[in-house]
Coordinates of N, CA and C in Angstrom, one line a residue:
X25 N 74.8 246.4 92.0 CA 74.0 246.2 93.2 C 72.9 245.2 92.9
X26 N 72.6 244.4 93.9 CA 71.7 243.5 93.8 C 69.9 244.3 94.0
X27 N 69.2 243.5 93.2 CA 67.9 243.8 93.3 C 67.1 244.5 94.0
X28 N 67.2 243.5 95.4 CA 67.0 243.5 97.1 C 67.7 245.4 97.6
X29 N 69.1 245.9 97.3 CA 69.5 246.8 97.6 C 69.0 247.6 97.1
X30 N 69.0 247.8 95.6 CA 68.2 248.7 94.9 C 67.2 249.6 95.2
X31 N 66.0 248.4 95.7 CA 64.6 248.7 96.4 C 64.8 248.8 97.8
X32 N 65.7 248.5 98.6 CA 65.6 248.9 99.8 C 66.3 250.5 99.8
X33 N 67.0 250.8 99.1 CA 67.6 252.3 99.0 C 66.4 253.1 98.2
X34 N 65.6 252.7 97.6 CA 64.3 253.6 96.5 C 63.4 253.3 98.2
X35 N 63.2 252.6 99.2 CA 62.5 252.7 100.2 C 63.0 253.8 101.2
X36 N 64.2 253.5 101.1 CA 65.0 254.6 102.5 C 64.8 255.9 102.1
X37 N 65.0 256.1 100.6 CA 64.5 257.4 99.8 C 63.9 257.9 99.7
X38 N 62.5 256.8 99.5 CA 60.6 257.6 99.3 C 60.4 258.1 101.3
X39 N 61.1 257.5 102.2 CA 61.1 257.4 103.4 C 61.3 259.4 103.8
X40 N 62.7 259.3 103.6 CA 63.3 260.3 103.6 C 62.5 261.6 103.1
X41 N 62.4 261.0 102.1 CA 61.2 262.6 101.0 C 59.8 262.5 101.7
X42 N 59.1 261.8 102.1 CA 58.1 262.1 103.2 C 58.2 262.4 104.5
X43 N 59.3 262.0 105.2 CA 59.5 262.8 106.1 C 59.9 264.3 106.3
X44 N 60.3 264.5 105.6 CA 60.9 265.8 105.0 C 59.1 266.9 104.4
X45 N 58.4 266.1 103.8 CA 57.2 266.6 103.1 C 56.3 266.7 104.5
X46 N 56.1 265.8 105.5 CA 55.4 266.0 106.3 C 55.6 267.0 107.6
X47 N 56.9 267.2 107.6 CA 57.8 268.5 108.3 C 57.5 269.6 108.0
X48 N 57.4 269.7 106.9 CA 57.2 271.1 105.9 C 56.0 271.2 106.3
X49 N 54.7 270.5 105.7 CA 53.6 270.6 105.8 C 53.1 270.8 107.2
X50 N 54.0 270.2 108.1 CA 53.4 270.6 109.7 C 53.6 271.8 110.2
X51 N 54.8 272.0 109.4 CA 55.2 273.3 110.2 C 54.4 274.7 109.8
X52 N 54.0 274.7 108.2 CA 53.1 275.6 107.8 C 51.6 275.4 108.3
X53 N 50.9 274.5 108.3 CA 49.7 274.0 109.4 C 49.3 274.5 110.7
X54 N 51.0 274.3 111.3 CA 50.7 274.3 112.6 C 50.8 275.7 113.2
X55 N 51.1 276.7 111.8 CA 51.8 278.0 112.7 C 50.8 278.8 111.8
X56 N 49.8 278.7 111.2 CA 48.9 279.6 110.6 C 47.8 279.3 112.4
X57 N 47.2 278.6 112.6 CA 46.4 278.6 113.5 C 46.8 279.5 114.9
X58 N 48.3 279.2 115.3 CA 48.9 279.4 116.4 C 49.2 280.7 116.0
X59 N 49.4 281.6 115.2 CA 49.2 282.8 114.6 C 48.3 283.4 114.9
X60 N 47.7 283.1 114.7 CA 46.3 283.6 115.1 C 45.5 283.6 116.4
X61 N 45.7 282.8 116.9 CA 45.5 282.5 118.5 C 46.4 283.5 119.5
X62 N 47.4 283.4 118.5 CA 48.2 284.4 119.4 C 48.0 286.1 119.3
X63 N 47.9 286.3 118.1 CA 47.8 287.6 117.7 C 46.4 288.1 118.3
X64 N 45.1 287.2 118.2 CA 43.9 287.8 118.5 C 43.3 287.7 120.1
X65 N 44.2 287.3 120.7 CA 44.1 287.2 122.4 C 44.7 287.7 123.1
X66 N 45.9 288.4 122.3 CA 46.8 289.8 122.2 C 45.6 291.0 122.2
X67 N 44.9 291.1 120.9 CA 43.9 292.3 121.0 C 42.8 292.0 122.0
X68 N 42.7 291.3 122.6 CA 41.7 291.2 123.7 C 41.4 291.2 125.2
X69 N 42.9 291.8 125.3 CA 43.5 292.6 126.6 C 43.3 293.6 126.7
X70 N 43.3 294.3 125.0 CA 42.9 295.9 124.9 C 41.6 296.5 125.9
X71 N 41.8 297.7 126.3 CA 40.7 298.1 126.8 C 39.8 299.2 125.9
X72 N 40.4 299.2 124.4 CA 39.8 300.0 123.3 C 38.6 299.3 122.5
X73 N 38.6 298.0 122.7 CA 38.1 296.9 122.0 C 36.3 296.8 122.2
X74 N 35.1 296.6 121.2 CA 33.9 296.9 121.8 C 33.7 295.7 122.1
X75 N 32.4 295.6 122.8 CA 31.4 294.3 123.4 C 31.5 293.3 122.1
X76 N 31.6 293.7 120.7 CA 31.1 292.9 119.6 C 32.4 292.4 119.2
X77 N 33.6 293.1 119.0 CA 34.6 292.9 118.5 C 35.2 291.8 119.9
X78 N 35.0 291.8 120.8 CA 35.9 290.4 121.9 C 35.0 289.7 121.2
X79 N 33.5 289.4 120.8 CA 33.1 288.4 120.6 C 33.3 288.0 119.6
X80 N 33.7 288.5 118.3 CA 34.2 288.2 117.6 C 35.7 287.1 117.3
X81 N 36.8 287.8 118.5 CA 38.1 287.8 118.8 C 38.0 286.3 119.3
X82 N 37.0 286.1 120.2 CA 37.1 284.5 121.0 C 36.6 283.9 120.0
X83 N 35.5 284.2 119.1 CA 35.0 283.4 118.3 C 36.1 282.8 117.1
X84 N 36.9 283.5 117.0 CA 38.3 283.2 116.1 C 39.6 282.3 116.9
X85 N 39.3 282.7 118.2 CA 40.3 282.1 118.9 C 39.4 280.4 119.3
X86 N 38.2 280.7 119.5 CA 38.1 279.2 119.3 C 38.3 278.3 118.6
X87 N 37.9 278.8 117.7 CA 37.8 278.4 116.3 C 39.1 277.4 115.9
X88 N 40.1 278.6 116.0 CA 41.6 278.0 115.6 C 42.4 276.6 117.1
X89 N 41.7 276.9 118.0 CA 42.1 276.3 119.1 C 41.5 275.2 118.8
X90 N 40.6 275.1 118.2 CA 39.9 273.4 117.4 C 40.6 272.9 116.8
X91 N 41.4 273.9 115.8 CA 41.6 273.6 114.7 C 43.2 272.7 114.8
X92 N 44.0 273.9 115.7 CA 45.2 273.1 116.4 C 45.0 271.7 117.1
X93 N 44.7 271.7 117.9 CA 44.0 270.7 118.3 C 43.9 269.0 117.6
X94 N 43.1 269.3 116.6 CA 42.6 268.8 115.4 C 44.0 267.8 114.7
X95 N 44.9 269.3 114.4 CA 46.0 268.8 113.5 C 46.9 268.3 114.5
X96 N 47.3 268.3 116.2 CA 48.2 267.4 116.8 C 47.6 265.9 117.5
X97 N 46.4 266.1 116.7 CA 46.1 264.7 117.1 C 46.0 263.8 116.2
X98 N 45.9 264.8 115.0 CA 46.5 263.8 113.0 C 48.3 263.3 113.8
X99 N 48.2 264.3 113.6 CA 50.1 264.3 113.8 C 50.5 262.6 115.0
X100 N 49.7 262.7 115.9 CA 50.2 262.0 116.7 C 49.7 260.2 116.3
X101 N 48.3 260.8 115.9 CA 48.0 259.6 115.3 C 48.4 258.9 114.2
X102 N 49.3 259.6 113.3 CA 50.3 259.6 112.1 C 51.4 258.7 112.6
X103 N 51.9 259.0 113.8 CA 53.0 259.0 114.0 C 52.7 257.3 114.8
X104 N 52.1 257.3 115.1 CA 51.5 256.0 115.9 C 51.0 255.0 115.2
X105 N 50.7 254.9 113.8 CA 50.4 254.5 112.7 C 52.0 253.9 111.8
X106 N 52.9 254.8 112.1 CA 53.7 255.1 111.1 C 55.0 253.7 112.2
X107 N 54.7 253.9 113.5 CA 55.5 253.3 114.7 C 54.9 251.7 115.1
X108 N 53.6 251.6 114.3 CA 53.1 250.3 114.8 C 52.7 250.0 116.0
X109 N 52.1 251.1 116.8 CA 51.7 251.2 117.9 C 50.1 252.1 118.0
X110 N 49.3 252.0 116.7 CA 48.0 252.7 116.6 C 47.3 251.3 117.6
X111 N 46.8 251.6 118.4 CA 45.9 250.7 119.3 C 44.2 251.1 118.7
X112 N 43.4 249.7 118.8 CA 41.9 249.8 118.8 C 41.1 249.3 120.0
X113 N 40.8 249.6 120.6 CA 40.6 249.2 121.9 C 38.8 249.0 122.0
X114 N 38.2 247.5 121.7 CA 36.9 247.0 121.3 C 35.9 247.5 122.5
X115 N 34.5 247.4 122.4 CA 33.8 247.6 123.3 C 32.2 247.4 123.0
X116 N 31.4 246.9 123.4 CA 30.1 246.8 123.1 C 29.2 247.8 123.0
X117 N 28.8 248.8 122.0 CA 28.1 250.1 122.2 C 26.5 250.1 121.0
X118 N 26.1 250.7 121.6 CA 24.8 251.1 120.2 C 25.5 252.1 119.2
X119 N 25.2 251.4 118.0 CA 26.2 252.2 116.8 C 25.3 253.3 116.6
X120 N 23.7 253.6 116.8 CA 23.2 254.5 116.6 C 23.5 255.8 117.6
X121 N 23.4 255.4 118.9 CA 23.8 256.4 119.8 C 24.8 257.3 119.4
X122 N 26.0 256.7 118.9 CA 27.5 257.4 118.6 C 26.8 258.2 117.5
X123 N 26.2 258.1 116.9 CA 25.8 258.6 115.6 C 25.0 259.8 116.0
X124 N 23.8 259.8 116.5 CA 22.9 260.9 117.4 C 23.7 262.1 118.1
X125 N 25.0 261.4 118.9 CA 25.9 262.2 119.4 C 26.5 263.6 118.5
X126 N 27.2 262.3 116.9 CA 27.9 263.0 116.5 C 27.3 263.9 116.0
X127 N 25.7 263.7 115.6 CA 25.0 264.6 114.7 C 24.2 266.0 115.3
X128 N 24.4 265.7 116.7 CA 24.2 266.7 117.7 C 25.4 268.0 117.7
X129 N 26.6 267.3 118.0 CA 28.0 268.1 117.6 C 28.2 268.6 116.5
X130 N 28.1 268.3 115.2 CA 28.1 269.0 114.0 C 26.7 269.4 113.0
X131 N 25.8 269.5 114.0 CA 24.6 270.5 113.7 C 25.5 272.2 114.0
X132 N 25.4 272.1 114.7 CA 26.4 273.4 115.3 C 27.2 273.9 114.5
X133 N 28.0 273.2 113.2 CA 28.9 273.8 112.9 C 28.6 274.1 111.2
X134 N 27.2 273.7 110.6 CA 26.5 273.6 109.8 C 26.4 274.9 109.2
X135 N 27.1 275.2 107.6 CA 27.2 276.6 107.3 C 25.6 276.8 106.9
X136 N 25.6 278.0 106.8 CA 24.1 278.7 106.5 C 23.7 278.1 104.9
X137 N 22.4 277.6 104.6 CA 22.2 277.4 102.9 C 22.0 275.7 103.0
X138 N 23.1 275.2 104.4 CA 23.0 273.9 104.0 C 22.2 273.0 104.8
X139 N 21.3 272.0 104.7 CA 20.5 270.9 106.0 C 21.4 269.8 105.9
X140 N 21.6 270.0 107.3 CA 21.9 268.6 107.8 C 21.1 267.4 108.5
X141 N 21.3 266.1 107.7 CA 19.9 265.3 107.8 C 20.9 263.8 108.4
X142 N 20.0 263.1 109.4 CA 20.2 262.1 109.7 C 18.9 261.2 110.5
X143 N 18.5 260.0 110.0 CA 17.3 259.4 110.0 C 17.3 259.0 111.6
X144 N 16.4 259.4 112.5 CA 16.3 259.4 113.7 C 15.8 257.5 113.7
X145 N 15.1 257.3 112.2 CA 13.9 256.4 112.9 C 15.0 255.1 112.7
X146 N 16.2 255.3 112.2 CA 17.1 254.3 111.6 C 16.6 252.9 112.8
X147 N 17.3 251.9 112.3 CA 17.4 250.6 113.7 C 18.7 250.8 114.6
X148 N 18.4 250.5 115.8 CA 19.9 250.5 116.3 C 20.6 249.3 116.5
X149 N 21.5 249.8 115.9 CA 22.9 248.3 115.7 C 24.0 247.9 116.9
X150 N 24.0 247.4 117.5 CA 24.6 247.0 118.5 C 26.0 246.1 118.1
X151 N 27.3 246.9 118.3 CA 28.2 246.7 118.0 C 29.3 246.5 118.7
X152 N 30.5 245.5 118.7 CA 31.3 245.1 119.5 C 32.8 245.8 118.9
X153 N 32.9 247.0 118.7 CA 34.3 247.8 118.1 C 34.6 249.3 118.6
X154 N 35.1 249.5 118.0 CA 36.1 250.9 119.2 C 35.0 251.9 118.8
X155 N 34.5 252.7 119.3 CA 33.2 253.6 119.2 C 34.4 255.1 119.3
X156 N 35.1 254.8 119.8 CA 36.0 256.3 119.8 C 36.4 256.3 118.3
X157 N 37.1 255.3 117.8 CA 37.4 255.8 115.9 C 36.6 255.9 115.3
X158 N 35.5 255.2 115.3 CA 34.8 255.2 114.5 C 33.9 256.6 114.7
X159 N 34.1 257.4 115.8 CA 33.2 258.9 115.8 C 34.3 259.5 114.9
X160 N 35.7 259.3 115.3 CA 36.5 259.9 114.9 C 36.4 259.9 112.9
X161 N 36.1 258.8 112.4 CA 36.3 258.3 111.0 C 35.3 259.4 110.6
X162 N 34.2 259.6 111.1 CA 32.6 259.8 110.4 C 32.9 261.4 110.7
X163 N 33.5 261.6 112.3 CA 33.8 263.1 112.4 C 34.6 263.7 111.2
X164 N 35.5 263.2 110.8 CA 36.5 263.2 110.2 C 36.1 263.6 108.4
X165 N 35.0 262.3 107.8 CA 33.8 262.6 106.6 C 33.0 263.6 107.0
X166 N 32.5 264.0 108.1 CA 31.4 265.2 108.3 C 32.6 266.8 107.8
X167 N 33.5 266.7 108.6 CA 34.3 268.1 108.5 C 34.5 268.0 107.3
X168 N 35.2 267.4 106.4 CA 35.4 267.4 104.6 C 34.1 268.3 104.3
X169 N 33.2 267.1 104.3 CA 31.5 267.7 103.9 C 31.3 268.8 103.9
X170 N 31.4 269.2 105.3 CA 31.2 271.1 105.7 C 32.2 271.9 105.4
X171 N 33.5 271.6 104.9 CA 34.4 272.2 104.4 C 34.4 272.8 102.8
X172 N 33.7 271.7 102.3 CA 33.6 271.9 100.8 C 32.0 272.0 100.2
X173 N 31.0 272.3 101.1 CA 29.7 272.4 100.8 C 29.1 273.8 101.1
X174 N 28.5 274.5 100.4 CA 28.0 275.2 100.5 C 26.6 276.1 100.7
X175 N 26.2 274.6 99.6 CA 24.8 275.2 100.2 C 24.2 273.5 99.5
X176 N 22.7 273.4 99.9 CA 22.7 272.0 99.5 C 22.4 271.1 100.9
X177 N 22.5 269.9 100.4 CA 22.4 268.8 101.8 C 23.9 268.1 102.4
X178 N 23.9 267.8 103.5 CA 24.8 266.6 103.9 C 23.9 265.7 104.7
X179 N 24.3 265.0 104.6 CA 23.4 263.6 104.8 C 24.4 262.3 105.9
X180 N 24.2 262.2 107.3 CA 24.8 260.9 108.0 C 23.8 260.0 107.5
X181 N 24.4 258.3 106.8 CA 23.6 257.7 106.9 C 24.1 256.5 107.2
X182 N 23.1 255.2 107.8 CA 24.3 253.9 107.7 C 22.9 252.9 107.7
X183 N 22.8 251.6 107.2 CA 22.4 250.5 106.8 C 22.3 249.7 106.8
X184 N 21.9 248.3 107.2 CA 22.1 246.8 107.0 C 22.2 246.0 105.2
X185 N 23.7 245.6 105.3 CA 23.5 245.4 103.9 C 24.3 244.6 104.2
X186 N 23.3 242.7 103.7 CA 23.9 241.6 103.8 C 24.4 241.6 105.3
X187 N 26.0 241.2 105.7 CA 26.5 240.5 106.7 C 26.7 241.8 107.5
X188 N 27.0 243.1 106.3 CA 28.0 244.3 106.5 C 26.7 245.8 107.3
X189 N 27.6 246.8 107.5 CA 27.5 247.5 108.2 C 27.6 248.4 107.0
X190 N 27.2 249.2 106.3 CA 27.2 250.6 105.4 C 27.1 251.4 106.2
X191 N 28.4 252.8 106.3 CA 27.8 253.6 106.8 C 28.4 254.6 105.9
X192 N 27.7 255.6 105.6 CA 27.7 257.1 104.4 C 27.8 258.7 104.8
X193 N 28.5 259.4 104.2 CA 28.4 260.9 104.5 C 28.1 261.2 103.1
X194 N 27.4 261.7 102.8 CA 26.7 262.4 101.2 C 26.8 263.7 101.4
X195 N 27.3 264.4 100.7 CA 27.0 265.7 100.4 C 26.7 266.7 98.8
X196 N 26.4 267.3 98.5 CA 26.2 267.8 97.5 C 27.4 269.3 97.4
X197 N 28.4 268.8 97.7 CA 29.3 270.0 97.7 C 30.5 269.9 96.0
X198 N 31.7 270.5 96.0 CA 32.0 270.6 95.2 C 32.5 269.5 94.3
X199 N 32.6 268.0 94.6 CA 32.8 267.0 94.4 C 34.6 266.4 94.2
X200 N 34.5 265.6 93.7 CA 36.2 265.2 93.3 C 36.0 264.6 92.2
X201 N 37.2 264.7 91.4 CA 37.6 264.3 90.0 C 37.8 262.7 89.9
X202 N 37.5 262.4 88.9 CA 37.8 260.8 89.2 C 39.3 260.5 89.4
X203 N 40.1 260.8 88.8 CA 41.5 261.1 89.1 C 42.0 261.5 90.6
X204 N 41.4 262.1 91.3 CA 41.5 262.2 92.7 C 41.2 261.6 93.1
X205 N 39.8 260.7 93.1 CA 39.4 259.6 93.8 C 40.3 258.6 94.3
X206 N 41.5 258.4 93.0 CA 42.3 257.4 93.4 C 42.9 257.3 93.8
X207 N 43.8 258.5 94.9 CA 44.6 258.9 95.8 C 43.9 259.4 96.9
X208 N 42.5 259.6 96.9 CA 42.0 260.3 97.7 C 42.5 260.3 99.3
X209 N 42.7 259.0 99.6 CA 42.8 258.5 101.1 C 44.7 258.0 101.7
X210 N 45.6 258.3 100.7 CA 47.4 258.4 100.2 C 47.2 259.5 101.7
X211 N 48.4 259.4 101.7 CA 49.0 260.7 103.3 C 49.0 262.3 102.5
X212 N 48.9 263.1 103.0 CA 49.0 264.6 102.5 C 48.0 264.8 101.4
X213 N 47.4 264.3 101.2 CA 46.7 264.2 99.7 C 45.4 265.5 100.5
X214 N 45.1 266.7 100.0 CA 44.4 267.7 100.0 C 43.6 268.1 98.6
X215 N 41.9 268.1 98.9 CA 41.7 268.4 97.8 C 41.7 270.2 97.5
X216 N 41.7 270.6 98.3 CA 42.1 272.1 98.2 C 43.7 272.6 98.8
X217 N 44.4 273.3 98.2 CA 45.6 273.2 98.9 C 45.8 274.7 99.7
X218 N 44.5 275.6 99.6 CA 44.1 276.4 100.0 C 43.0 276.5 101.5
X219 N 42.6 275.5 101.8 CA 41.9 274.8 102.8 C 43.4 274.5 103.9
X220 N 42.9 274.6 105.2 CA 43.4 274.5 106.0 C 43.1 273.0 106.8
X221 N 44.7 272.3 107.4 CA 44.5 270.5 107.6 C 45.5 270.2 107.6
X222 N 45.9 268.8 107.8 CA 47.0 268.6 107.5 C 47.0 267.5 106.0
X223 N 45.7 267.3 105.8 CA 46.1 266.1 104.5 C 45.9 264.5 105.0
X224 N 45.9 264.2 106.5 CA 46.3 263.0 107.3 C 44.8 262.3 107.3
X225 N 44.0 263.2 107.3 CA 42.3 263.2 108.2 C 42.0 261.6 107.3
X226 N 41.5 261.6 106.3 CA 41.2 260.1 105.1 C 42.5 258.8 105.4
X227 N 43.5 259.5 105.6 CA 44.8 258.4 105.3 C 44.6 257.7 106.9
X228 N 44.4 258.6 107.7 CA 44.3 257.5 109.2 C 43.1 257.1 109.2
X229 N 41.5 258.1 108.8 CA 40.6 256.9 108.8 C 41.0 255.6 107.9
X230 N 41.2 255.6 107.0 CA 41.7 254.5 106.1 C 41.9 253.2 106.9
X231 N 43.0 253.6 107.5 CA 44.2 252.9 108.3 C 42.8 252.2 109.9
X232 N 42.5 253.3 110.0 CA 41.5 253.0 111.2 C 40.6 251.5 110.7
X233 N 39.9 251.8 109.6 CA 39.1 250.8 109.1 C 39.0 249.4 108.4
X234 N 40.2 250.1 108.1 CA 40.9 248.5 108.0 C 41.3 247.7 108.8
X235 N 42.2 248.2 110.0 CA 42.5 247.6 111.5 C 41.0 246.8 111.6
X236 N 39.8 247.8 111.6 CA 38.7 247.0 112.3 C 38.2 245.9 111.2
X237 N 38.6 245.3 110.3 CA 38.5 244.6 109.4 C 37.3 245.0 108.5
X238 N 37.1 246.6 108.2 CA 36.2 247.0 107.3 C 36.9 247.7 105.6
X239 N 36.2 248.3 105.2 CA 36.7 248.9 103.4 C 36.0 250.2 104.0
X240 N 37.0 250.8 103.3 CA 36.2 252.7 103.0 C 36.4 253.4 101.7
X241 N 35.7 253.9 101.2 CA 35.9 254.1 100.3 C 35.0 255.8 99.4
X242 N 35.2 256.2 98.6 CA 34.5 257.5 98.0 C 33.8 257.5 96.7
X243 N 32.3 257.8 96.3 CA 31.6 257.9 95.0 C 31.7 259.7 95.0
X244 N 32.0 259.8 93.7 CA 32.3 261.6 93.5 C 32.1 261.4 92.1
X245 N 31.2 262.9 91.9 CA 30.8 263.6 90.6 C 31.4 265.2 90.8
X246 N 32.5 265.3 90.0 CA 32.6 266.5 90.2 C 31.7 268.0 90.2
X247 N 31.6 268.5 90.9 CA 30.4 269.8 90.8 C 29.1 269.4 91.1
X248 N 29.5 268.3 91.0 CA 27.8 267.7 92.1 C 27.8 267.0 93.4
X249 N 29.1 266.4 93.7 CA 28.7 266.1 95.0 C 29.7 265.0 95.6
X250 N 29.9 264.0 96.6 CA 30.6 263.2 97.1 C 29.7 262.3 97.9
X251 N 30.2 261.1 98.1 CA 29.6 259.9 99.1 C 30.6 259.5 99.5
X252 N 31.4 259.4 101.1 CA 32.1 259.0 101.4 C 31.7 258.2 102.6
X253 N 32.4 256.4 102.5 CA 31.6 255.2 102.7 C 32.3 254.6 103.6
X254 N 32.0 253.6 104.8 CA 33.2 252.5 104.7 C 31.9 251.1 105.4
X255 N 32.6 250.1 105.1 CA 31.4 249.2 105.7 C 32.5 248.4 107.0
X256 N 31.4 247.6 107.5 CA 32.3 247.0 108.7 C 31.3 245.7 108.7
X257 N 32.4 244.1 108.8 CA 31.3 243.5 108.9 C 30.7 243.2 110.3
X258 N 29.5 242.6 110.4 CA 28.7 242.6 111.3 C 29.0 241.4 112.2
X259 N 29.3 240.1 112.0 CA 30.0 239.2 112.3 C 31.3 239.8 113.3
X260 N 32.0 239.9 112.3 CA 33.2 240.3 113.2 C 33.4 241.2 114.0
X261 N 32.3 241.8 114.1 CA 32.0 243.5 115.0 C 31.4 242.4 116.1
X262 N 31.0 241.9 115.9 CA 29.9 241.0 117.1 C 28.9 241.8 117.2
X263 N 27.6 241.8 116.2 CA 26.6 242.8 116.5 C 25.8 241.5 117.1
X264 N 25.2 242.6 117.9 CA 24.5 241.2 119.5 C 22.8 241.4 118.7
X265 N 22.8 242.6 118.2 CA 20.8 242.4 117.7 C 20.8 244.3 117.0
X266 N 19.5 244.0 116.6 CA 19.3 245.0 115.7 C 17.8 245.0 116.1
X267 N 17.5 246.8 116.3 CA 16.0 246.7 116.6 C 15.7 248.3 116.4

């Protein structure tokens, strides 16, 4: 066999074993949540059930209906990615506003022990790029954060540095190994395999940030903490002014 065949059969192959790995993984994902949704909205028909326990029951059923949610829109955007049909669709927006927003939404979900900080007095950056991924990218660094922190700070931050755009999630949670760092953002890659996700959340930001012609990337100390980064330049964003 010639060269050319060789590697095109070792491609058809690595093809094959991740479709197959991402099947598996979806299917276990997608049926712990929907498990649960089902089973606890089943007990909430009961008429045995007290005032505390429905509120409990919905609060679980929310919960996982996020969570679903969450993982068919990795999935879809996996798949859209994977098809050559991931669209970014530009727009002129204040980069701080989206940020305010997000930090509004995941105050709320802020476990007990931990502060969540983001600098009100920052400047606002006025940017010409898709404001929907880019909540999605930073939503995407916030959930990690609060998944793996427990008590301590998380920190939204972002920057003018040089031409570029710095934007940061810091947390003081249980950090990553340097050895993980360098798969960190690969498809299925989980740093807990005990945590609940699909594995996709980093590999499509990734993919996201690059489309917009930026770098993303992770600083990690194990047991002390994580910084997960990406910049965007400012040029190419068409930032109209900063004030």
């Amino acid at each position: 066999w010639s060269k050319e065949l060789i590697e095109a059969k070792a491609r058809a192959e690595e093809s094959d074993r991740m479709k197959s790995v991402f099947l598996a993984t979806m299917s276990h994902e997608i049926r712990t949540p929907l498990n649960a949704i089902v089973g606890f909205s089943s007990l909430l028909t009961s008429a045995e059930i007290s005032p505390e326990e429905r509120e409990e029951y919905s609060a679980i059923i929310s919960t996982n209906s996020e969570l679903m949610l969450t993982l068919i829109n990795d999935i879809l955007d996996f798949s859209k990615i994977e098809a050559s049909t991931f669209d970014i669709h530009p727009k002129k927006f204040d980069f701080k506003e989206i940020c305010e927003e997000i930090y509004a939404v995941h105050t709320l979900k802020i476990p007990d022990h931990v502060r969540f900080s983001f600098n009100r007095d920052l400047p606002s950056v006025k940017l010409n790029s898709d404001p929907k991924r880019l909540t999605q990218v930073i939503s995407n660094f916030l959930t990690n954060a609060i998944k793996f922190t427990s008590n301590g700070e998380i920190k939204l931050d972002y920057r003018l540095k040089e031409n570029k755009i710095y934007v940061s999630v810091t947390d003081t949670g249980i950090g990553i190994s340097e050895e993980a760092c360098k798969n960190i953002f690969d498809r299925f890659v989980k740093l807990n395999a005990h945590k609940q996700g699909t594995g996709l959340g980093l590999s499509i930001s990734k993919s996201i940030i690059e489309k917009l012609g930026g770098n993303i990337g992770v600083c990690s100390t194990l047991g002390k903490g994580s910084t997960f980064w990406f910049t965007l330049p400012l040029a190419t964003n068409g930032v109209s002014d900063t004030r």
